[in-house]
Amino acid sequence: MANKGRATFAKRQKEIARQERAREKAAKRVEKVKEKVERTSDYDPDIAGIIPGPQPLPYDLPEEEVAKEDDQDKP
């Protein structure tokens, strides 16, 4: 019968640890929700400065090649 008290103590310790983990998870969930709310503004740093439509070339082509491309595009 002496072992019975010790097992109960161990169970209580496990239960306390489980409750603590649950509290930590709940706090993380609340933090994620707050973070999502902050991101819903109109400004998105990932796409800042992008202009819709054709984008400029990342390098300059010689004028001869630009003229060739324009001629090829016309049917």
PDB file of N, CA and C in Angstrom:
ATOM      1  N   MET A   1       0.791  -1.195   0.000  1.00  0.00           N
ATOM      2  CA  MET A   1       0.000   0.000   0.000  1.00  0.00           C
ATOM      3  C   MET A   1       0.843   1.274   0.000  1.00  0.00           C
ATOM      4  N   ALA A   2       2.067   1.178   0.388  1.00  0.00           N
ATOM      5  CA  ALA A   2       2.927   2.350   0.444  1.00  0.00           C
ATOM      6  C   ALA A   2       3.186   2.902  -0.961  1.00  0.00           C
ATOM      7  N   ASN A   3       3.236   2.040  -1.955  1.00  0.00           N
ATOM      8  CA  ASN A   3       3.495   2.480  -3.323  1.00  0.00           C
ATOM      9  C   ASN A   3       2.335   3.267  -3.910  1.00  0.00           C
ATOM     10  N   LYS A   4       1.157   3.058  -3.415  1.00  0.00           N
ATOM     11  CA  LYS A   4      -0.013   3.712  -3.972  1.00  0.00           C
ATOM     12  C   LYS A   4       0.084   5.232  -3.852  1.00  0.00           C
ATOM     13  N   GLY A   5       0.554   5.733  -2.739  1.00  0.00           N
ATOM     14  CA  GLY A   5       0.694   7.174  -2.551  1.00  0.00           C
ATOM     15  C   GLY A   5       1.701   7.780  -3.509  1.00  0.00           C
ATOM     16  N   ARG A   6       2.758   7.081  -3.772  1.00  0.00           N
ATOM     17  CA  ARG A   6       3.788   7.587  -4.673  1.00  0.00           C
ATOM     18  C   ARG A   6       3.278   7.648  -6.115  1.00  0.00           C
ATOM     19  N   ALA A   7       2.531   6.662  -6.536  1.00  0.00           N
ATOM     20  CA  ALA A   7       1.978   6.663  -7.888  1.00  0.00           C
ATOM     21  C   ALA A   7       1.032   7.838  -8.067  1.00  0.00           C
ATOM     22  N   THR A   8       0.260   8.153  -7.059  1.00  0.00           N
ATOM     23  CA  THR A   8      -0.668   9.278  -7.133  1.00  0.00           C
ATOM     24  C   THR A   8       0.106  10.578  -7.287  1.00  0.00           C
ATOM     25  N   PHE A   9       1.220  10.713  -6.552  1.00  0.00           N
ATOM     26  CA  PHE A   9       2.052  11.905  -6.655  1.00  0.00           C
ATOM     27  C   PHE A   9       2.614  12.057  -8.066  1.00  0.00           C
ATOM     28  N   ALA A  10       3.080  10.956  -8.652  1.00  0.00           N
ATOM     29  CA  ALA A  10       3.622  10.986 -10.013  1.00  0.00           C
ATOM     30  C   ALA A  10       2.536  11.361 -11.015  1.00  0.00           C
ATOM     31  N   LYS A  11       1.337  10.831 -10.811  1.00  0.00           N
ATOM     32  CA  LYS A  11       0.230  11.177 -11.702  1.00  0.00           C
ATOM     33  C   LYS A  11      -0.083  12.669 -11.612  1.00  0.00           C
ATOM     34  N   ARG A  12      -0.048  13.190 -10.397  1.00  0.00           N
ATOM     35  CA  ARG A  12      -0.328  14.617 -10.215  1.00  0.00           C
ATOM     36  C   ARG A  12       0.737  15.465 -10.911  1.00  0.00           C
ATOM     37  N   GLN A  13       1.977  15.058 -10.834  1.00  0.00           N
ATOM     38  CA  GLN A  13       3.052  15.793 -11.501  1.00  0.00           C
ATOM     39  C   GLN A  13       2.858  15.774 -13.020  1.00  0.00           C
ATOM     40  N   LYS A  14       2.469  14.626 -13.564  1.00  0.00           N
ATOM     41  CA  LYS A  14       2.211  14.524 -15.006  1.00  0.00           C
ATOM     42  C   LYS A  14       1.049  15.425 -15.401  1.00  0.00           C
ATOM     43  N   GLU A  15       0.023  15.459 -14.594  1.00  0.00           N
ATOM     44  CA  GLU A  15      -1.147  16.288 -14.880  1.00  0.00           C
ATOM     45  C   GLU A  15      -0.771  17.772 -14.850  1.00  0.00           C
ATOM     46  N   ILE A  16       0.036  18.172 -13.892  1.00  0.00           N
ATOM     47  CA  ILE A  16       0.480  19.571 -13.820  1.00  0.00           C
ATOM     48  C   ILE A  16       1.297  19.927 -15.065  1.00  0.00           C
ATOM     49  N   ALA A  17       2.182  19.039 -15.493  1.00  0.00           N
ATOM     50  CA  ALA A  17       2.984  19.281 -16.697  1.00  0.00           C
ATOM     51  C   ALA A  17       2.092  19.381 -17.933  1.00  0.00           C
ATOM     52  N   ARG A  18       1.074  18.523 -18.009  1.00  0.00           N
ATOM     53  CA  ARG A  18       0.155  18.559 -19.148  1.00  0.00           C
ATOM     54  C   ARG A  18      -0.610  19.882 -19.182  1.00  0.00           C
ATOM     55  N   GLN A  19      -1.065  20.333 -18.032  1.00  0.00           N
ATOM     56  CA  GLN A  19      -1.790  21.606 -17.974  1.00  0.00           C
ATOM     57  C   GLN A  19      -0.885  22.771 -18.374  1.00  0.00           C
ATOM     58  N   GLU A  20       0.355  22.738 -17.964  1.00  0.00           N
ATOM     59  CA  GLU A  20       1.300  23.795 -18.327  1.00  0.00           C
ATOM     60  C   GLU A  20       1.531  23.839 -19.837  1.00  0.00           C
ATOM     61  N   ARG A  21       1.703  22.663 -20.449  1.00  0.00           N
ATOM     62  CA  ARG A  21       1.866  22.619 -21.911  1.00  0.00           C
ATOM     63  C   ARG A  21       0.619  23.157 -22.602  1.00  0.00           C
ATOM     64  N   ALA A  22      -0.553  22.833 -22.078  1.00  0.00           N
ATOM     65  CA  ALA A  22      -1.801  23.321 -22.670  1.00  0.00           C
ATOM     66  C   ALA A  22      -1.870  24.844 -22.574  1.00  0.00           C
ATOM     67  N   ARG A  23      -1.445  25.410 -21.446  1.00  0.00           N
ATOM     68  CA  ARG A  23      -1.436  26.871 -21.292  1.00  0.00           C
ATOM     69  C   ARG A  23      -0.478  27.512 -22.292  1.00  0.00           C
ATOM     70  N   GLU A  24       0.699  26.910 -22.486  1.00  0.00           N
ATOM     71  CA  GLU A  24       1.671  27.450 -23.438  1.00  0.00           C
ATOM     72  C   GLU A  24       1.118  27.418 -24.859  1.00  0.00           C
ATOM     73  N   LYS A  25       0.466  26.318 -25.210  1.00  0.00           N
ATOM     74  CA  LYS A  25      -0.120  26.213 -26.552  1.00  0.00           C
ATOM     75  C   LYS A  25      -1.214  27.253 -26.748  1.00  0.00           C
ATOM     76  N   ALA A  26      -2.044  27.459 -25.738  1.00  0.00           N
ATOM     77  CA  ALA A  26      -3.115  28.450 -25.836  1.00  0.00           C
ATOM     78  C   ALA A  26      -2.519  29.848 -26.016  1.00  0.00           C
ATOM     79  N   ALA A  27      -1.447  30.144 -25.301  1.00  0.00           N
ATOM     80  CA  ALA A  27      -0.806  31.452 -25.440  1.00  0.00           C
ATOM     81  C   ALA A  27      -0.235  31.629 -26.845  1.00  0.00           C
ATOM     82  N   LYS A  28       0.351  30.576 -27.413  1.00  0.00           N
ATOM     83  CA  LYS A  28       0.885  30.654 -28.777  1.00  0.00           C
ATOM     84  C   LYS A  28      -0.237  30.892 -29.785  1.00  0.00           C
ATOM     85  N   ARG A  29      -1.384  30.226 -29.577  1.00  0.00           N
ATOM     86  CA  ARG A  29      -2.516  30.420 -30.490  1.00  0.00           C
ATOM     87  C   ARG A  29      -2.980  31.868 -30.468  1.00  0.00           C
ATOM     88  N   VAL A  30      -3.096  32.444 -29.278  1.00  0.00           N
ATOM     89  CA  VAL A  30      -3.529  33.837 -29.153  1.00  0.00           C
ATOM     90  C   VAL A  30      -2.526  34.756 -29.834  1.00  0.00           C
ATOM     91  N   GLU A  31      -1.244  34.482 -29.665  1.00  0.00           N
ATOM     92  CA  GLU A  31      -0.204  35.296 -30.285  1.00  0.00           C
ATOM     93  C   GLU A  31      -0.284  35.223 -31.811  1.00  0.00           C
ATOM     94  N   LYS A  32      -0.542  34.029 -32.353  1.00  0.00           N
ATOM     95  CA  LYS A  32      -0.665  33.884 -33.805  1.00  0.00           C
ATOM     96  C   LYS A  32      -1.841  34.682 -34.335  1.00  0.00           C
ATOM     97  N   VAL A  33      -2.958  34.675 -33.612  1.00  0.00           N
ATOM     98  CA  VAL A  33      -4.136  35.419 -34.050  1.00  0.00           C
ATOM     99  C   VAL A  33      -3.822  36.909 -34.071  1.00  0.00           C
ATOM    100  N   LYS A  34      -3.140  37.410 -33.058  1.00  0.00           N
ATOM    101  CA  LYS A  34      -2.773  38.827 -33.032  1.00  0.00           C
ATOM    102  C   LYS A  34      -1.849  39.165 -34.189  1.00  0.00           C
ATOM    103  N   GLU A  35      -0.911  38.274 -34.503  1.00  0.00           N
ATOM    104  CA  GLU A  35       0.029  38.494 -35.595  1.00  0.00           C
ATOM    105  C   GLU A  35      -0.702  38.554 -36.935  1.00  0.00           C
ATOM    106  N   LYS A  36      -1.668  37.678 -37.133  1.00  0.00           N
ATOM    107  CA  LYS A  36      -2.436  37.686 -38.376  1.00  0.00           C
ATOM    108  C   LYS A  36      -3.222  38.977 -38.524  1.00  0.00           C
ATOM    109  N   VAL A  37      -3.783  39.476 -37.456  1.00  0.00           N
ATOM    110  CA  VAL A  37      -4.555  40.712 -37.508  1.00  0.00           C
ATOM    111  C   VAL A  37      -3.650  41.866 -37.908  1.00  0.00           C
ATOM    112  N   GLU A  38      -2.429  41.900 -37.427  1.00  0.00           N
ATOM    113  CA  GLU A  38      -1.504  42.966 -37.762  1.00  0.00           C
ATOM    114  C   GLU A  38      -1.129  42.933 -39.239  1.00  0.00           C
ATOM    115  N   ARG A  39      -1.110  41.783 -39.856  1.00  0.00           N
ATOM    116  CA  ARG A  39      -0.699  41.648 -41.256  1.00  0.00           C
ATOM    117  C   ARG A  39      -1.790  42.034 -42.243  1.00  0.00           C
ATOM    118  N   THR A  40      -3.006  42.192 -41.824  1.00  0.00           N
ATOM    119  CA  THR A  40      -4.097  42.419 -42.764  1.00  0.00           C
ATOM    120  C   THR A  40      -4.159  43.854 -43.276  1.00  0.00           C
ATOM    121  N   SER A  41      -3.163  44.671 -43.002  1.00  0.00           N
ATOM    122  CA  SER A  41      -3.170  46.033 -43.508  1.00  0.00           C
ATOM    123  C   SER A  41      -2.978  46.019 -45.029  1.00  0.00           C
ATOM    124  N   ASP A  42      -3.178  47.183 -45.653  1.00  0.00           N
ATOM    125  CA  ASP A  42      -3.070  47.294 -47.108  1.00  0.00           C
ATOM    126  C   ASP A  42      -1.627  47.180 -47.589  1.00  0.00           C
ATOM    127  N   TYR A  43      -0.674  47.450 -46.739  1.00  0.00           N
ATOM    128  CA  TYR A  43       0.739  47.423 -47.121  1.00  0.00           C
ATOM    129  C   TYR A  43       1.302  46.025 -46.938  1.00  0.00           C
ATOM    130  N   ASP A  44       1.863  45.467 -47.997  1.00  0.00           N
ATOM    131  CA  ASP A  44       2.500  44.155 -47.929  1.00  0.00           C
ATOM    132  C   ASP A  44       3.954  44.324 -48.354  1.00  0.00           C
ATOM    133  N   PRO A  45       4.893  44.134 -47.439  1.00  0.00           N
ATOM    134  CA  PRO A  45       6.293  44.370 -47.789  1.00  0.00           C
ATOM    135  C   PRO A  45       6.827  43.412 -48.847  1.00  0.00           C
ATOM    136  N   ASP A  46       6.194  42.256 -49.027  1.00  0.00           N
ATOM    137  CA  ASP A  46       6.668  41.300 -50.027  1.00  0.00           C
ATOM    138  C   ASP A  46       6.446  41.792 -51.449  1.00  0.00           C
ATOM    139  N   ILE A  47       5.395  42.572 -51.658  1.00  0.00           N
ATOM    140  CA  ILE A  47       5.092  43.015 -53.021  1.00  0.00           C
ATOM    141  C   ILE A  47       5.208  44.532 -53.170  1.00  0.00           C
ATOM    142  N   ALA A  48       5.828  45.183 -52.226  1.00  0.00           N
ATOM    143  CA  ALA A  48       5.994  46.636 -52.292  1.00  0.00           C
ATOM    144  C   ALA A  48       6.849  47.007 -53.500  1.00  0.00           C
ATOM    145  N   GLY A  49       6.397  47.979 -54.247  1.00  0.00           N
ATOM    146  CA  GLY A  49       7.167  48.470 -55.377  1.00  0.00           C
ATOM    147  C   GLY A  49       6.938  47.727 -56.681  1.00  0.00           C
ATOM    148  N   ILE A  50       6.096  46.708 -56.676  1.00  0.00           N
ATOM    149  CA  ILE A  50       5.817  45.973 -57.908  1.00  0.00           C
ATOM    150  C   ILE A  50       4.714  46.704 -58.664  1.00  0.00           C
ATOM    151  N   ILE A  51       4.954  46.918 -59.937  1.00  0.00           N
ATOM    152  CA  ILE A  51       4.001  47.628 -60.783  1.00  0.00           C
ATOM    153  C   ILE A  51       3.330  46.609 -61.697  1.00  0.00           C
ATOM    154  N   PRO A  52       1.984  46.621 -61.782  1.00  0.00           N
ATOM    155  CA  PRO A  52       1.320  45.678 -62.679  1.00  0.00           C
ATOM    156  C   PRO A  52       1.681  45.959 -64.136  1.00  0.00           C
ATOM    157  N   GLY A  53       1.681  44.921 -64.938  1.00  0.00           N
ATOM    158  CA  GLY A  53       1.974  45.073 -66.355  1.00  0.00           C
ATOM    159  C   GLY A  53       3.358  44.580 -66.693  1.00  0.00           C
ATOM    160  N   PRO A  54       3.792  44.852 -67.933  1.00  0.00           N
ATOM    161  CA  PRO A  54       5.113  44.393 -68.354  1.00  0.00           C
ATOM    162  C   PRO A  54       6.199  45.023 -67.490  1.00  0.00           C
ATOM    163  N   GLN A  55       7.143  44.219 -67.114  1.00  0.00           N
ATOM    164  CA  GLN A  55       8.238  44.683 -66.265  1.00  0.00           C
ATOM    165  C   GLN A  55       9.442  45.046 -67.132  1.00  0.00           C
ATOM    166  N   PRO A  56      10.224  46.015 -66.685  1.00  0.00           N
ATOM    167  CA  PRO A  56      11.433  46.363 -67.455  1.00  0.00           C
ATOM    168  C   PRO A  56      12.431  45.209 -67.410  1.00  0.00           C
ATOM    169  N   LEU A  57      13.255  45.126 -68.421  1.00  0.00           N
ATOM    170  CA  LEU A  57      14.257  44.078 -68.473  1.00  0.00           C
ATOM    171  C   LEU A  57      15.292  44.301 -67.374  1.00  0.00           C
ATOM    172  N   PRO A  58      15.811  43.239 -66.799  1.00  0.00           N
ATOM    173  CA  PRO A  58      16.813  43.403 -65.740  1.00  0.00           C
ATOM    174  C   PRO A  58      18.169  43.846 -66.276  1.00  0.00           C
ATOM    175  N   TYR A  59      18.320  43.908 -67.597  1.00  0.00           N
ATOM    176  CA  TYR A  59      19.571  44.327 -68.214  1.00  0.00           C
ATOM    177  C   TYR A  59      19.230  45.054 -69.506  1.00  0.00           C
ATOM    178  N   ASP A  60      20.154  45.812 -70.022  1.00  0.00           N
ATOM    179  CA  ASP A  60      19.936  46.559 -71.259  1.00  0.00           C
ATOM    180  C   ASP A  60      20.371  45.715 -72.452  1.00  0.00           C
ATOM    181  N   LEU A  61      19.498  45.633 -73.456  1.00  0.00           N
ATOM    182  CA  LEU A  61      19.833  44.941 -74.701  1.00  0.00           C
ATOM    183  C   LEU A  61      20.365  45.963 -75.698  1.00  0.00           C
ATOM    184  N   PRO A  62      21.236  45.557 -76.569  1.00  0.00           N
ATOM    185  CA  PRO A  62      21.656  46.466 -77.654  1.00  0.00           C
ATOM    186  C   PRO A  62      20.436  46.805 -78.516  1.00  0.00           C
ATOM    187  N   GLU A  63      20.442  47.996 -79.085  1.00  0.00           N
ATOM    188  CA  GLU A  63      19.293  48.469 -79.859  1.00  0.00           C
ATOM    189  C   GLU A  63      18.963  47.543 -81.022  1.00  0.00           C
ATOM    190  N   GLU A  64      19.969  46.881 -81.604  1.00  0.00           N
ATOM    191  CA  GLU A  64      19.728  45.976 -82.731  1.00  0.00           C
ATOM    192  C   GLU A  64      18.822  44.820 -82.301  1.00  0.00           C
ATOM    193  N   GLU A  65      19.095  44.238 -81.124  1.00  0.00           N
ATOM    194  CA  GLU A  65      18.294  43.106 -80.660  1.00  0.00           C
ATOM    195  C   GLU A  65      16.885  43.535 -80.297  1.00  0.00           C
ATOM    196  N   VAL A  66      16.721  44.736 -79.761  1.00  0.00           N
ATOM    197  CA  VAL A  66      15.394  45.244 -79.420  1.00  0.00           C
ATOM    198  C   VAL A  66      14.578  45.398 -80.699  1.00  0.00           C
ATOM    199  N   ALA A  67      15.200  45.914 -81.770  1.00  0.00           N
ATOM    200  CA  ALA A  67      14.510  46.085 -83.045  1.00  0.00           C
ATOM    201  C   ALA A  67      14.124  44.721 -83.619  1.00  0.00           C
ATOM    202  N   LYS A  68      14.988  43.709 -83.502  1.00  0.00           N
ATOM    203  CA  LYS A  68      14.686  42.365 -83.996  1.00  0.00           C
ATOM    204  C   LYS A  68      13.480  41.779 -83.250  1.00  0.00           C
ATOM    205  N   GLU A  69      13.461  41.974 -81.946  1.00  0.00           N
ATOM    206  CA  GLU A  69      12.348  41.443 -81.150  1.00  0.00           C
ATOM    207  C   GLU A  69      11.040  42.108 -81.537  1.00  0.00           C
ATOM    208  N   ASP A  70      11.064  43.418 -81.794  1.00  0.00           N
ATOM    209  CA  ASP A  70       9.852  44.124 -82.190  1.00  0.00           C
ATOM    210  C   ASP A  70       9.354  43.623 -83.534  1.00  0.00           C
ATOM    211  N   ASP A  71      10.272  43.351 -84.471  1.00  0.00           N
ATOM    212  CA  ASP A  71       9.894  42.845 -85.795  1.00  0.00           C
ATOM    213  C   ASP A  71       9.310  41.428 -85.676  1.00  0.00           C
ATOM    214  N   GLN A  72       9.839  40.616 -84.796  1.00  0.00           N
ATOM    215  CA  GLN A  72       9.344  39.256 -84.644  1.00  0.00           C
ATOM    216  C   GLN A  72       7.964  39.229 -84.003  1.00  0.00           C
ATOM    217  N   ASP A  73       7.651  40.176 -83.144  1.00  0.00           N
ATOM    218  CA  ASP A  73       6.355  40.223 -82.469  1.00  0.00           C
ATOM    219  C   ASP A  73       5.229  40.598 -83.417  1.00  0.00           C
ATOM    220  N   LYS A  74       5.527  41.330 -84.480  1.00  0.00           N
ATOM    221  CA  LYS A  74       4.492  41.777 -85.412  1.00  0.00           C
ATOM    222  C   LYS A  74       4.216  40.673 -86.420  1.00  0.00           C
ATOM    223  N   PRO A  75       2.926  40.326 -86.618  1.00  0.00           N
ATOM    224  CA  PRO A  75       2.613  39.253 -87.587  1.00  0.00           C
ATOM    225  C   PRO A  75       2.733  39.662 -89.023  1.00  0.00           C
TER     226      PRO A  75
END
